Amino acid sequence: MTERLYYTDSYLRRWDARVVDRSGDGRTIYLDRTAFYPTSGGQPFDIGSISGVAVLSVADEEARIAHQVAEPLDAGQVECAIDWNRRFDHMQQHTGQHLLSAVFEELFALHTVSFHLGAESSTIDLEGAAVEPRAVLEAERRANEIVFENRAVSVLFEDAASAEGLRKPSGREGTLRIVAIDSLDRSACGGTHVRSTGEIGTVLCRKLEKIRQSVRVEFVCGARAVRRARADYEALAKIAQLFSSSLDETPAMVAAQLETARAGEKARRKVELDLAAYQGRELYQTTAPGLDGIRRVSQRVTAGSLEELRAVAQNFTAQPKAVFVAALNDPPSVLLAASADAGIDAGKILKAALTEAGGRGGGNPRMAQGSVREASLLESVLQKL
Ligand SMILES: [Zn+2]
């Protein structure tokens, strides 16, 4: 059995140990005692080094802890060191989780069902279909209040049968490791924690998301909260600069600019339609009718969309005896419009021409549109039309 040094001392960073077992290739190492935390209970594993060789991952095999190392290691005495920045960050996030879960329980009787410590942020899932955003703000305020009170966080070993006042009942038997926040919380937990709430640093709640039967609260603590706030500030400052406004005035400024942009877009669409109507009528007036009295126009564009020509076509064929064909090279597509008295069914004619070229599309007797796979096929469709 591996002696777990982190159970009694979360602050142990360097220690001596003995390699008591190893895999055939020497890359999986078992020590007599270790402070390397294995992935467990939502907290990721520690990294660091064993006699100068990098520890890549650490896994809990119940009785023993397996260390995956970058190079083969021999049996015997070794010097171990954990990556303290990573570990202390985990301790801040994990203790922050105990604190946050405890205040959600204290203030709103919201039970934590699971916890995940991620690379960027952490989450707790609260039981229940809905959590009000103001409840999260209140929990955040209360959690930070307890951080400022700098309450002791202690580790106790008690018998499962007699351990009382646990936030969540433990299914374990025998000795329980209990992590307690003074006058607030007692939880059975095997993870690593800071020794006082002050070391958690600022607790910052972020996204609130509904996940099936629970609500997920994203949060960051300590140095992560500072990094996150810094990144948020930089992003907001850039936006504020683009809008030439102060940070606090930016939301109202963005809302006003969006409103202006929407109004501008609406006006642009109207002008576009007015222009298409004008162009359609002008085109009709300047196009000489054929011997059969029909005015025919064919237009071609290389790239973009047929939408603009569609409006022109509609206005052109809104007048008597008119047929309008438009083609677009990329993506290869075609449009056919006909006035009510032109004597053709645009939908039927276009569909037939497209089908022959292996394309697809259709429409009604007055307006039809479709596409073919490649530009060369467009020619045969146009010939046919
Ligand atoms: Zn814990």
mmCIF file of N, CA and C in Angstrom, residues 95 110 120 132 137-138 162 175 195-196 221 230 268 292 306-307 332 354:
data_model
loop_
_atom_site.group_PDB
_atom_site.id
_atom_site.type_symbol
_atom_site.label_atom_id
_atom_site.label_comp_id
_atom_site.label_asym_id
_atom_site.label_seq_id
_atom_site.Cartn_x
_atom_site.Cartn_y
_atom_site.Cartn_z
ATOM 1 N N THR A 95 -10.677 23.877 -2.529
ATOM 2 C CA THR A 95 -11.209 24.405 -1.270
ATOM 3 C C THR A 95 -12.316 25.420 -1.579
ATOM 4 N N LEU A 110 -29.363 24.270 -1.606
ATOM 5 C CA LEU A 110 -29.052 23.681 -2.918
ATOM 6 C C LEU A 110 -27.890 22.704 -2.749
ATOM 7 N N GLU A 120 -9.154 25.583 -17.186
ATOM 8 C CA GLU A 120 -9.406 27.022 -17.168
ATOM 9 C C GLU A 120 -10.314 27.441 -16.029
ATOM 10 N N GLU A 132 -31.702 30.797 -9.526
ATOM 11 C CA GLU A 132 -31.794 32.192 -9.937
ATOM 12 C C GLU A 132 -30.388 32.804 -10.017
ATOM 13 N N LEU A 137 -25.167 35.214 -7.250
ATOM 14 C CA LEU A 137 -24.498 36.428 -6.777
ATOM 15 C C LEU A 137 -24.425 36.452 -5.260
ATOM 16 N N GLU A 138 -25.525 36.038 -4.608
ATOM 17 C CA GLU A 138 -25.579 36.029 -3.153
ATOM 18 C C GLU A 138 -24.600 34.994 -2.588
ATOM 19 N N SER A 162 -19.635 7.199 13.571
ATOM 20 C CA SER A 162 -19.960 8.257 14.530
ATOM 21 C C SER A 162 -19.779 9.676 13.983
ATOM 22 N N THR A 175 -12.518 4.516 8.776
ATOM 23 C CA THR A 175 -12.075 5.879 9.057
ATOM 24 C C THR A 175 -12.387 6.801 7.870
ATOM 25 N N ARG A 195 -5.098 25.677 4.051
ATOM 26 C CA ARG A 195 -5.333 25.542 5.494
ATOM 27 C C ARG A 195 -6.225 26.624 6.084
ATOM 28 N N SER A 196 -6.517 27.657 5.283
ATOM 29 C CA SER A 196 -7.464 28.667 5.777
ATOM 30 C C SER A 196 -8.173 29.278 4.571
ATOM 31 N N CYS A 221 -11.157 30.570 -8.631
ATOM 32 C CA CYS A 221 -10.703 31.088 -7.342
ATOM 33 C C CYS A 221 -9.253 31.544 -7.441
ATOM 34 N N ARG A 230 -8.358 39.828 -15.298
ATOM 35 C CA ARG A 230 -7.421 40.565 -16.144
ATOM 36 C C ARG A 230 -7.789 40.377 -17.623
ATOM 37 N N ARG A 268 -31.340 50.166 -45.848
ATOM 38 C CA ARG A 268 -30.587 49.687 -47.000
ATOM 39 C C ARG A 268 -31.431 48.716 -47.832
ATOM 40 N N ASP A 292 -42.616 38.270 -81.621
ATOM 41 C CA ASP A 292 -43.800 37.744 -80.943
ATOM 42 C C ASP A 292 -44.305 38.692 -79.854
ATOM 43 N N LEU A 306 -27.758 35.553 -56.575
ATOM 44 C CA LEU A 306 -28.766 35.944 -57.570
ATOM 45 C C LEU A 306 -29.837 36.829 -56.941
ATOM 46 N N GLU A 307 -29.702 37.063 -55.616
ATOM 47 C CA GLU A 307 -30.762 37.768 -54.898
ATOM 48 C C GLU A 307 -31.068 39.154 -55.474
ATOM 49 N N PRO A 332 -22.641 27.827 -59.494
ATOM 50 C CA PRO A 332 -23.411 27.817 -60.746
ATOM 51 C C PRO A 332 -24.911 27.670 -60.502
ATOM 52 N N LEU A 354 -32.986 21.872 -65.920
ATOM 53 C CA LEU A 354 -32.062 21.510 -64.843
ATOM 54 C C LEU A 354 -31.935 19.994 -64.708
#
